[in-house]
PDB file of C-alpha atoms and ligand atoms in Angstrom:
ATOM      1  CA  UNK L   1      45.656  41.734 297.705  1.00 74.00           C
ATOM      2  CA  UNK L   2      48.100  40.382 295.131  1.00 78.00           C
ATOM      3  CA  UNK L   3      50.762  40.527 297.715  1.00 83.00           C
ATOM      4  CA  UNK L   4      48.584  38.246 300.061  1.00 84.00           C
ATOM      5  CA  UNK L   5      48.723  35.617 297.352  1.00 86.00           C
ATOM      6  CA  UNK L   6      45.602  36.016 295.780  1.00 88.00           C
ATOM      7  CA  UNK L   7      45.892  34.719 292.101  1.00 86.00           C
ATOM      8  CA  UNK L   8      43.138  36.819 290.375  1.00 89.00           C
ATOM      9  CA  UNK L   9      43.459  39.940 292.556  1.00 90.00           C
ATOM     10  CA  UNK L  10      42.481  42.551 290.104  1.00 89.00           C
ATOM     11  CA  UNK L  11      39.275  40.719 289.146  1.00 90.00           C
ATOM     12  CA  UNK L  12      38.491  39.968 292.706  1.00 92.00           C
ATOM     13  CA  UNK L  13      38.915  43.493 293.696  1.00 91.00           C
ATOM     14  CA  UNK L  14      36.633  44.650 290.893  1.00 90.00           C
ATOM     15  CA  UNK L  15      33.996  42.116 292.429  1.00 93.00           C
ATOM     16  CA  UNK L  16      34.233  43.493 295.705  1.00 95.00           C
ATOM     17  CA  UNK L  17      33.882  47.046 294.544  1.00 93.00           C
ATOM     18  CA  UNK L  18      30.879  46.163 292.557  1.00 92.00           C
ATOM     19  CA  UNK L  19      29.354  44.210 295.345  1.00 93.00           C
ATOM     20  CA  UNK L  20      30.029  47.193 297.534  1.00 93.00           C
ATOM     21  CA  UNK L  21      28.484  49.766 295.310  1.00 92.00           C
ATOM     22  CA  UNK L  22      25.595  47.378 294.463  1.00 90.00           C
ATOM     23  CA  UNK L  23      26.210  47.711 290.646  1.00 91.00           C
ATOM     24  CA  UNK L  24      27.406  45.103 288.060  1.00 87.00           C
ATOM     25  CA  UNK L  25      30.950  44.951 286.571  1.00 84.00           C
ATOM     26  CA  UNK L  26      29.821  46.228 283.098  1.00 88.00           C
ATOM     27  CA  UNK L  27      28.442  49.329 284.953  1.00 89.00           C
ATOM     28  CA  UNK L  28      31.828  49.733 286.779  1.00 86.00           C
ATOM     29  CA  UNK L  29      33.626  49.476 283.546  1.00 86.00           C
ATOM     30  CA  UNK L  30      31.703  51.850 281.644  1.00 90.00           C
ATOM     31  CA  UNK L  31      31.627  54.429 284.652  1.00 88.00           C
ATOM     32  CA  UNK L  32      35.146  54.478 286.001  1.00 81.00           C
ATOM     33  CA  UNK L  33      34.251  57.828 287.383  1.00 85.00           C
ATOM     34  CA  UNK L  34      31.541  56.645 289.660  1.00 82.00           C
ATOM     35  CA  UNK L  35      31.532  58.210 292.948  1.00 86.00           C
ATOM     36  CA  UNK L  36      31.745  56.429 296.196  1.00 90.00           C
ATOM     37  CA  UNK L  37      30.329  57.570 299.437  1.00 93.00           C
ATOM     38  CA  UNK L  38      32.523  57.545 302.512  1.00 95.00           C
ATOM     39  CA  UNK L  39      30.295  54.708 304.021  1.00 95.00           C
ATOM     40  CA  UNK L  40      31.009  52.715 301.023  1.00 94.00           C
ATOM     41  CA  UNK L  41      34.839  53.360 301.083  1.00 95.00           C
ATOM     42  CA  UNK L  42      34.894  52.349 304.809  1.00 96.00           C
ATOM     43  CA  UNK L  43      33.087  49.114 303.934  1.00 95.00           C
ATOM     44  CA  UNK L  44      35.352  48.522 300.773  1.00 95.00           C
ATOM     45  CA  UNK L  45      38.454  49.107 302.860  1.00 95.00           C
ATOM     46  CA  UNK L  46      37.219  46.286 305.312  1.00 97.00           C
ATOM     47  CA  UNK L  47      36.239  43.774 302.794  1.00 97.00           C
ATOM     48  CA  UNK L  48      39.772  44.296 300.986  1.00 95.00           C
ATOM     49  CA  UNK L  49      41.353  43.773 304.386  1.00 95.00           C
ATOM     50  CA  UNK L  50      39.343  40.535 304.971  1.00 97.00           C
ATOM     51  CA  UNK L  51      40.023  39.238 301.455  1.00 96.00           C
ATOM     52  CA  UNK L  52      43.922  39.920 302.005  1.00 95.00           C
ATOM     53  CA  UNK L  53      43.480  37.827 305.089  1.00 96.00           C
ATOM     54  CA  UNK L  54      42.127  35.078 302.657  1.00 97.00           C
ATOM     55  CA  UNK L  55      38.509  35.099 303.710  1.00 97.00           C
ATOM     56  CA  UNK L  56      36.682  33.745 300.705  1.00 97.00           C
ATOM     57  CA  UNK L  57      34.896  36.274 298.664  1.00 97.00           C
ATOM     58  CA  UNK L  58      31.468  34.892 298.883  1.00 97.00           C
ATOM     59  CA  UNK L  59      31.760  34.986 302.840  1.00 98.00           C
ATOM     60  CA  UNK L  60      32.471  38.869 302.417  1.00 98.00           C
ATOM     61  CA  UNK L  61      29.805  39.459 299.831  1.00 97.00           C
ATOM     62  CA  UNK L  62      27.468  37.019 301.482  1.00 97.00           C
ATOM     63  CA  UNK L  63      26.417  35.765 297.838  1.00 96.00           C
ATOM     64  CA  UNK L  64      27.332  32.886 295.603  1.00 97.00           C
ATOM     65  CA  UNK L  65      25.837  31.546 292.340  1.00 97.00           C
ATOM     66  CA  UNK L  66      24.765  28.098 292.068  1.00 98.00           C
ATOM     67  CA  UNK L  67      22.809  26.555 289.227  1.00 98.00           C
ATOM     68  CA  UNK L  68      21.503  29.860 288.098  1.00 98.00           C
ATOM     69  CA  UNK L  69      20.409  30.939 291.742  1.00 98.00           C
ATOM     70  CA  UNK L  70      21.903  33.586 293.780  1.00 97.00           C
ATOM     71  CA  UNK L  71      22.216  32.059 297.393  1.00 98.00           C
ATOM     72  CA  UNK L  72      23.285  33.764 300.613  1.00 98.00           C
ATOM     73  CA  UNK L  73      26.172  32.368 302.376  1.00 98.00           C
ATOM     74  CA  UNK L  74      28.327  32.914 305.345  1.00 98.00           C
ATOM     75  CA  UNK L  75      30.498  31.568 308.110  1.00 97.00           C
ATOM     76  CA  UNK L  76      28.911  28.270 309.086  1.00 97.00           C
ATOM     77  CA  UNK L  77      27.855  26.854 305.767  1.00 98.00           C
ATOM     78  CA  UNK L  78      30.086  25.538 303.010  1.00 98.00           C
ATOM     79  CA  UNK L  79      30.269  27.627 300.037  1.00 98.00           C
ATOM     80  CA  UNK L  80      28.529  25.663 297.102  1.00 98.00           C
ATOM     81  CA  UNK L  81      30.923  24.391 294.544  1.00 98.00           C
ATOM     82  CA  UNK L  82      30.509  24.247 290.782  1.00 97.00           C
ATOM     83  CA  UNK L  83      31.082  20.581 290.692  1.00 97.00           C
ATOM     84  CA  UNK L  84      28.078  19.947 292.959  1.00 98.00           C
ATOM     85  CA  UNK L  85      25.862  21.388 290.071  1.00 98.00           C
ATOM     86  CA  UNK L  86      26.398  17.798 288.495  1.00 98.00           C
ATOM     87  CA  UNK L  87      24.499  16.069 291.271  1.00 98.00           C
ATOM     88  CA  UNK L  88      21.521  18.615 290.458  1.00 98.00           C
ATOM     89  CA  UNK L  89      21.928  17.781 286.507  1.00 98.00           C
ATOM     90  CA  UNK L  90      21.833  14.081 287.192  1.00 98.00           C
ATOM     91  CA  UNK L  91      18.525  14.308 289.508  1.00 98.00           C
ATOM     92  CA  UNK L  92      16.869  16.378 286.868  1.00 98.00           C
ATOM     93  CA  UNK L  93      17.779  13.991 284.236  1.00 98.00           C
ATOM     94  CA  UNK L  94      16.466  11.135 286.146  1.00 98.00           C
ATOM     95  CA  UNK L  95      13.215  12.861 287.563  1.00 98.00           C
ATOM     96  CA  UNK L  96      12.424  13.856 284.041  1.00 97.00           C
ATOM     97  CA  UNK L  97      11.759  10.125 283.126  1.00 96.00           C
ATOM     98  CA  UNK L  98       9.785   9.256 286.158  1.00 95.00           C
ATOM     99  CA  UNK L  99       6.133   9.521 286.622  1.00 92.00           C
ATOM    100  CA  UNK L 100       4.898   9.440 290.302  1.00 90.00           C
ATOM    101  CA  UNK L 101       1.093   8.725 291.262  1.00 91.00           C
ATOM    102  CA  UNK L 102       2.122  11.003 294.372  1.00 95.00           C
ATOM    103  CA  UNK L 103       3.845  14.159 294.993  1.00 97.00           C
ATOM    104  CA  UNK L 104       7.410  13.162 294.779  1.00 98.00           C
ATOM    105  CA  UNK L 105       9.784  14.100 297.565  1.00 98.00           C
ATOM    106  CA  UNK L 106      13.571  14.494 297.518  1.00 98.00           C
ATOM    107  CA  UNK L 107      16.052  14.673 300.506  1.00 98.00           C
ATOM    108  CA  UNK L 108      19.030  16.834 300.601  1.00 99.00           C
ATOM    109  CA  UNK L 109      21.308  15.056 303.213  1.00 98.00           C
ATOM    110  CA  UNK L 110      23.771  17.653 304.625  1.00 98.00           C
ATOM    111  CA  UNK L 111      22.145  20.690 302.977  1.00 98.00           C
ATOM    112  CA  UNK L 112      24.296  23.171 304.125  1.00 98.00           C
ATOM    113  CA  UNK L 113      23.104  26.493 302.555  1.00 98.00           C
ATOM    114  CA  UNK L 114      20.408  24.426 300.800  1.00 98.00           C
ATOM    115  CA  UNK L 115      21.832  24.750 297.602  1.00 98.00           C
ATOM    116  CA  UNK L 116      21.262  21.430 296.139  1.00 99.00           C
ATOM    117  CA  UNK L 117      17.609  20.878 297.331  1.00 99.00           C
ATOM    118  CA  UNK L 118      16.744  24.681 296.304  1.00 98.00           C
ATOM    119  CA  UNK L 119      18.371  24.181 292.696  1.00 98.00           C
ATOM    120  CA  UNK L 120      16.546  20.874 292.184  1.00 98.00           C
ATOM    121  CA  UNK L 121      13.016  22.294 293.610  1.00 98.00           C
ATOM    122  CA  UNK L 122      13.435  25.400 291.388  1.00 98.00           C
ATOM    123  CA  UNK L 123      13.727  23.318 288.290  1.00 98.00           C
ATOM    124  CA  UNK L 124      11.359  20.363 289.240  1.00 98.00           C
ATOM    125  CA  UNK L 125       8.060  22.119 290.255  1.00 97.00           C
ATOM    126  CA  UNK L 126       6.133  19.167 291.013  1.00 97.00           C
ATOM    127  CA  UNK L 127       8.556  17.957 293.779  1.00 98.00           C
ATOM    128  CA  UNK L 128       8.588  18.565 297.525  1.00 98.00           C
ATOM    129  CA  UNK L 129      11.832  18.568 299.456  1.00 98.00           C
ATOM    130  CA  UNK L 130      13.554  17.927 302.811  1.00 98.00           C
ATOM    131  CA  UNK L 131      16.832  19.390 303.879  1.00 98.00           C
ATOM    132  CA  UNK L 132      18.749  17.851 306.565  1.00 98.00           C
ATOM    133  CA  UNK L 133      21.895  19.170 308.567  1.00 98.00           C
ATOM    134  CA  UNK L 134      23.052  18.700 311.873  1.00 98.00           C
ATOM    135  CA  UNK L 135      24.634  22.063 311.929  1.00 98.00           C
ATOM    136  CA  UNK L 136      22.277  24.845 313.153  1.00 98.00           C
ATOM    137  CA  UNK L 137      24.326  27.504 311.600  1.00 98.00           C
ATOM    138  CA  UNK L 138      24.239  25.992 308.149  1.00 98.00           C
ATOM    139  CA  UNK L 139      20.415  25.640 308.491  1.00 98.00           C
ATOM    140  CA  UNK L 140      20.250  29.481 309.256  1.00 98.00           C
ATOM    141  CA  UNK L 141      21.610  29.919 305.682  1.00 98.00           C
ATOM    142  CA  UNK L 142      19.317  27.367 304.139  1.00 98.00           C
ATOM    143  CA  UNK L 143      16.365  29.103 305.828  1.00 98.00           C
ATOM    144  CA  UNK L 144      17.336  32.416 304.402  1.00 98.00           C
ATOM    145  CA  UNK L 145      17.645  31.017 300.896  1.00 98.00           C
ATOM    146  CA  UNK L 146      14.487  29.080 300.924  1.00 98.00           C
ATOM    147  CA  UNK L 147      12.632  32.369 301.958  1.00 98.00           C
ATOM    148  CA  UNK L 148      14.543  34.532 299.416  1.00 98.00           C
ATOM    149  CA  UNK L 149      13.714  32.128 296.494  1.00 98.00           C
ATOM    150  CA  UNK L 150      10.182  31.569 297.602  1.00 98.00           C
ATOM    151  CA  UNK L 151      10.480  27.975 298.154  1.00 98.00           C
ATOM    152  CA  UNK L 152       9.621  27.674 301.857  1.00 97.00           C
ATOM    153  CA  UNK L 153       6.320  26.074 301.331  1.00 98.00           C
ATOM    154  CA  UNK L 154       8.184  23.338 299.356  1.00 98.00           C
ATOM    155  CA  UNK L 155      11.469  22.602 301.378  1.00 98.00           C
ATOM    156  CA  UNK L 156      11.295  21.438 304.926  1.00 98.00           C
ATOM    157  CA  UNK L 157      14.402  21.894 306.997  1.00 98.00           C
ATOM    158  CA  UNK L 158      15.180  19.537 309.875  1.00 98.00           C
ATOM    159  CA  UNK L 159      18.233  19.482 312.208  1.00 98.00           C
ATOM    160  CA  UNK L 160      19.190  15.692 312.261  1.00 98.00           C
ATOM    161  CA  UNK L 161      22.009  13.167 312.027  1.00 98.00           C
ATOM    162  CA  UNK L 162      21.754  11.976 308.236  1.00 98.00           C
ATOM    163  CA  UNK L 163      18.504  10.167 307.496  1.00 98.00           C
ATOM    164  CA  UNK L 164      17.697   9.008 311.039  1.00 96.00           C
ATOM    165  CA  UNK L 165      14.352  10.844 311.299  1.00 96.00           C
ATOM    166  CA  UNK L 166      12.993   9.624 308.049  1.00 98.00           C
ATOM    167  CA  UNK L 167      10.055   7.075 307.924  1.00 97.00           C
ATOM    168  CA  UNK L 168      10.476   3.981 305.853  1.00 98.00           C
ATOM    169  CA  UNK L 169       9.596   4.219 301.988  1.00 97.00           C
ATOM    170  CA  UNK L 170       8.741   7.868 302.474  1.00 97.00           C
ATOM    171  CA  UNK L 171      10.925   9.471 299.764  1.00 98.00           C
ATOM    172  CA  UNK L 172      11.905   9.257 296.044  1.00 98.00           C
ATOM    173  CA  UNK L 173      15.261  10.847 295.858  1.00 98.00           C
ATOM    174  CA  UNK L 174      18.389  11.047 298.305  1.00 98.00           C
ATOM    175  CA  UNK L 175      20.957  13.514 297.203  1.00 99.00           C
ATOM    176  CA  UNK L 176      24.032  14.448 299.223  1.00 98.00           C
ATOM    177  CA  UNK L 177      27.421  15.945 299.114  1.00 98.00           C
ATOM    178  CA  UNK L 178      28.718  14.690 302.242  1.00 98.00           C
ATOM    179  CA  UNK L 179      32.333  15.519 303.704  1.00 98.00           C
ATOM    180  CA  UNK L 180      34.969  13.851 301.545  1.00 97.00           C
ATOM    181  CA  UNK L 181      38.211  15.407 302.260  1.00 98.00           C
ATOM    182  CA  UNK L 182      40.682  12.900 303.555  1.00 97.00           C
ATOM    183  CA  UNK L 183      43.065  13.993 306.614  1.00 96.00           C
ATOM    184  CA  UNK L 184      46.090  13.586 304.401  1.00 96.00           C
ATOM    185  CA  UNK L 185      44.564  16.294 302.081  1.00 97.00           C
ATOM    186  CA  UNK L 186      43.836  19.025 304.575  1.00 97.00           C
ATOM    187  CA  UNK L 187      47.295  20.813 304.596  1.00 96.00           C
ATOM    188  CA  UNK L 188      47.269  21.159 300.800  1.00 97.00           C
ATOM    189  CA  UNK L 189      44.015  22.960 300.697  1.00 97.00           C
ATOM    190  CA  UNK L 190      43.859  26.787 300.342  1.00 96.00           C
ATOM    191  CA  UNK L 191      43.712  28.965 303.473  1.00 97.00           C
ATOM    192  CA  UNK L 192      40.187  30.176 302.210  1.00 97.00           C
ATOM    193  CA  UNK L 193      39.074  26.626 303.007  1.00 98.00           C
ATOM    194  CA  UNK L 194      40.973  25.591 306.006  1.00 98.00           C
ATOM    195  CA  UNK L 195      40.623  28.870 307.947  1.00 97.00           C
ATOM    196  CA  UNK L 196      37.233  29.737 307.314  1.00 98.00           C
ATOM    197  CA  UNK L 197      34.866  26.837 306.120  1.00 98.00           C
ATOM    198  CA  UNK L 198      33.578  24.548 308.391  1.00 97.00           C
ATOM    199  CA  UNK L 199      35.825  21.612 309.087  1.00 96.00           C
ATOM    200  CA  UNK L 200      32.821  19.323 309.948  1.00 95.00           C
ATOM    201  CA  UNK L 201      31.388  20.063 306.482  1.00 97.00           C
ATOM    202  CA  UNK L 202      34.517  18.950 304.691  1.00 97.00           C
ATOM    203  CA  UNK L 203      36.722  16.457 306.713  1.00 97.00           C
ATOM    204  CA  UNK L 204      35.737  12.700 307.068  1.00 96.00           C
ATOM    205  CA  UNK L 205      36.232  11.032 310.169  1.00 94.00           C
ATOM    206  CA  UNK L 206      39.593   9.997 310.539  1.00 92.00           C
ATOM    207  CA  UNK L 207      39.053   6.548 311.880  1.00 94.00           C
ATOM    208  CA  UNK L 208      36.329   5.633 309.136  1.00 95.00           C
ATOM    209  CA  UNK L 209      36.303   7.939 306.210  1.00 95.00           C
ATOM    210  CA  UNK L 210      33.478   6.078 304.506  1.00 98.00           C
ATOM    211  CA  UNK L 211      30.914   6.253 307.559  1.00 97.00           C
ATOM    212  CA  UNK L 212      29.097   9.293 306.107  1.00 98.00           C
ATOM    213  CA  UNK L 213      28.466   7.237 303.090  1.00 98.00           C
ATOM    214  CA  UNK L 214      27.558   4.132 304.765  1.00 98.00           C
ATOM    215  CA  UNK L 215      25.165   5.779 307.031  1.00 98.00           C
ATOM    216  CA  UNK L 216      23.421   7.820 304.275  1.00 98.00           C
ATOM    217  CA  UNK L 217      23.148   4.630 302.002  1.00 98.00           C
ATOM    218  CA  UNK L 218      21.876   2.574 304.800  1.00 98.00           C
ATOM    219  CA  UNK L 219      19.170   5.367 305.666  1.00 98.00           C
ATOM    220  CA  UNK L 220      18.512   5.755 301.830  1.00 98.00           C
ATOM    221  CA  UNK L 221      17.811   1.846 301.463  1.00 98.00           C
ATOM    222  CA  UNK L 222      15.116   2.300 304.026  1.00 98.00           C
ATOM    223  CA  UNK L 223      13.654   5.564 303.350  1.00 98.00           C
ATOM    224  CA  UNK L 224      13.474   5.339 299.566  1.00 98.00           C
ATOM    225  CA  UNK L 225      10.339   4.176 297.671  1.00 97.00           C
ATOM    226  CA  UNK L 226      10.781   2.270 294.372  1.00 94.00           C
ATOM    227  CA  UNK L 227      11.852   3.606 291.870  1.00 92.00           C
ATOM    228  CA  UNK L 228      14.084   5.680 294.031  1.00 97.00           C
ATOM    229  CA  UNK L 229      17.462   7.489 293.246  1.00 98.00           C
ATOM    230  CA  UNK L 230      20.480   7.551 295.561  1.00 98.00           C
ATOM    231  CA  UNK L 231      23.104  10.092 294.218  1.00 98.00           C
ATOM    232  CA  UNK L 232      26.184  10.964 296.190  1.00 98.00           C
ATOM    233  CA  UNK L 233      28.933  13.523 295.623  1.00 98.00           C
ATOM    234  CA  UNK L 234      32.575  12.306 296.215  1.00 98.00           C
ATOM    235  CA  UNK L 235      36.231  12.602 295.372  1.00 97.00           C
ATOM    236  CA  UNK L 236      37.998  10.507 292.824  1.00 97.00           C
ATOM    237  CA  UNK L 237      40.170   8.915 295.427  1.00 97.00           C
ATOM    238  CA  UNK L 238      36.946   7.621 297.187  1.00 97.00           C
ATOM    239  CA  UNK L 239      34.532   6.879 294.299  1.00 98.00           C
ATOM    240  CA  UNK L 240      35.347   2.950 293.732  1.00 98.00           C
ATOM    241  CA  UNK L 241      34.974   2.574 297.730  1.00 98.00           C
ATOM    242  CA  UNK L 242      31.712   4.590 297.833  1.00 98.00           C
ATOM    243  CA  UNK L 243      30.260   2.451 295.015  1.00 98.00           C
ATOM    244  CA  UNK L 244      31.392  -0.579 297.069  1.00 98.00           C
ATOM    245  CA  UNK L 245      29.467   0.861 300.148  1.00 98.00           C
ATOM    246  CA  UNK L 246      26.401   1.214 298.123  1.00 98.00           C
ATOM    247  CA  UNK L 247      26.685  -2.554 296.946  1.00 98.00           C
ATOM    248  CA  UNK L 248      27.187  -3.605 300.599  1.00 98.00           C
ATOM    249  CA  UNK L 249      23.980  -1.735 301.604  1.00 97.00           C
ATOM    250  CA  UNK L 250      21.854  -3.392 298.722  1.00 97.00           C
ATOM    251  CA  UNK L 251      22.041  -1.179 295.846  1.00 97.00           C
ATOM    252  CA  UNK L 252      22.736  -3.814 293.053  1.00 90.00           C
ATOM    253  CA  UNK L 253      24.352  -1.640 290.192  1.00 94.00           C
ATOM    254  CA  UNK L 254      26.026   1.620 291.409  1.00 98.00           C
ATOM    255  CA  UNK L 255      27.372   3.888 288.717  1.00 98.00           C
ATOM    256  CA  UNK L 256      29.886   6.503 288.594  1.00 98.00           C
ATOM    257  CA  UNK L 257      29.612   9.878 286.810  1.00 98.00           C
ATOM    258  CA  UNK L 258      32.548  11.909 285.752  1.00 98.00           C
ATOM    259  CA  UNK L 259      32.743  15.790 286.340  1.00 96.00           C
ATOM    260  CA  UNK L 260      33.709  18.157 283.350  1.00 93.00           C
ATOM    261  CA  UNK L 261      37.283  17.821 284.432  1.00 94.00           C
ATOM    262  CA  UNK L 262      37.191  14.103 283.905  1.00 96.00           C
ATOM    263  CA  UNK L 263      37.286  13.080 287.548  1.00 97.00           C
ATOM    264  CA  UNK L 264      34.912  10.504 289.088  1.00 98.00           C
ATOM    265  CA  UNK L 265      32.553  12.749 290.952  1.00 98.00           C
ATOM    266  CA  UNK L 266      29.103  11.094 291.666  1.00 98.00           C
ATOM    267  CA  UNK L 267      28.359   7.556 292.582  1.00 98.00           C
ATOM    268  CA  UNK L 268      24.533   6.628 291.959  1.00 98.00           C
ATOM    269  CA  UNK L 269      22.093   4.033 292.071  1.00 98.00           C
ATOM    270  CA  UNK L 270      18.512   3.355 291.935  1.00 97.00           C
ATOM    271  CA  UNK L 271      16.216   0.795 293.707  1.00 93.00           C
TER     272      UNK L 271
HETATM  273  C1  SAM W 301      30.217  19.029 301.975  1.00 76.86           C
HETATM  274  S1  SAM W 301      28.994  19.997 302.924  1.00 76.86           S
HETATM  275  C2  SAM W 301      27.767  20.214 301.816  1.00 76.86           C
HETATM  276  C3  SAM W 301      26.851  21.343 301.991  1.00 76.86           C
HETATM  277  C4  SAM W 301      25.972  21.502 300.783  1.00 76.86           C
HETATM  278  N1  SAM W 301      25.018  20.377 300.567  1.00 76.86           N
HETATM  279  C5  SAM W 301      26.654  21.749 299.276  1.00 76.86           C
HETATM  280  O1  SAM W 301      26.855  20.919 298.490  1.00 76.86           O
HETATM  281  O2  SAM W 301      27.217  22.835 299.319  1.00 76.86           O
HETATM  282  C6  SAM W 301      28.503  18.682 304.003  1.00 76.86           C
HETATM  283  C7  SAM W 301      27.315  19.205 304.994  1.00 76.86           C
HETATM  284  O3  SAM W 301      26.929  18.062 305.723  1.00 76.86           O
HETATM  285  C8  SAM W 301      26.546  18.251 307.193  1.00 76.86           C
HETATM  286  N2  SAM W 301      26.790  17.061 307.889  1.00 76.86           N
HETATM  287  C9  SAM W 301      28.071  16.547 308.386  1.00 76.86           C
HETATM  288  N3  SAM W 301      27.698  15.669 309.066  1.00 76.86           N
HETATM  289  C10 SAM W 301      26.496  15.378 309.209  1.00 76.86           C
HETATM  290  C11 SAM W 301      25.594  14.481 309.940  1.00 76.86           C
HETATM  291  N4  SAM W 301      26.053  13.553 310.741  1.00 76.86           N
HETATM  292  N5  SAM W 301      24.194  14.647 309.766  1.00 76.86           N
HETATM  293  C12 SAM W 301      23.638  15.666 308.973  1.00 76.86           C
HETATM  294  N6  SAM W 301      24.600  16.612 308.401  1.00 76.86           N
HETATM  295  C13 SAM W 301      25.728  16.567 308.381  1.00 76.86           C
HETATM  296  C14 SAM W 301      27.652  19.483 307.270  1.00 76.86           C
HETATM  297  O4  SAM W 301      27.190  20.245 308.386  1.00 76.86           O
HETATM  298  C15 SAM W 301      27.745  20.084 305.928  1.00 76.86           C
HETATM  299  O5  SAM W 301      26.741  21.139 305.869  1.00 76.86           O
END
């Protein structure tokens, strides 16, 4: 795998072996003599070939960790990224300071594997959620995850275009990690991303890069009850422009939160 250009080939090979044998890495280190069956060997060879072809490890093992939850993930759904956990943190901070006379409801617009909605619901037990995606393949993974985590009675999944199907004043928080890769950034991305992850989950529309943000903010302005939260993940290159979009859509004081690397990552506002 090192010849294929994989930086941490040894660690990744170890992860593949432990996933294949269904044991943790500590067990493998303690039992280097552990036997492998012929079926496991065949599966492992296949997985190593796929990884050497630069398929992302989570698509091979069909598992990824996000905010302490083990999620199922595969082709068709974006692999949740660590920086998106900041959106969950911001929501939980804000939600803990609210008291609602009704059951509060959050929306995860462009839910993909369901990561954001499921992480929020798992830590905010009084909330209900709606996960929206236009991709049926992505929703398949979100559905698997809501069942696996026992959250299927608290998360409604809908195939739709952003917030178009929501009723006015029907939700209390809108969270989203929309596509934000600019066309001029595409070629510099790792092959794991460009060859395998859904382009429609990543790339902004070339003619109007801010249109996902505008559509979500316009929809949120109508769908949110007061006091409501709108929080959007973005890239440092787009953060200032996204804040401006929020202002144009009627959110008076948008704020920006930096990630742990110091990059402007979340634009958020309340109404
Ligand atoms: C960057 S991915 C985020 C996935 C997931 N929320 C996460 O953070 O891992 C963007 C998601 O938005 C969805 N999406 C793109 N355009 C959409 C639209 N017009 N309406 C609804 N969902 C859309 C994509 O299918 C994709 O799942």
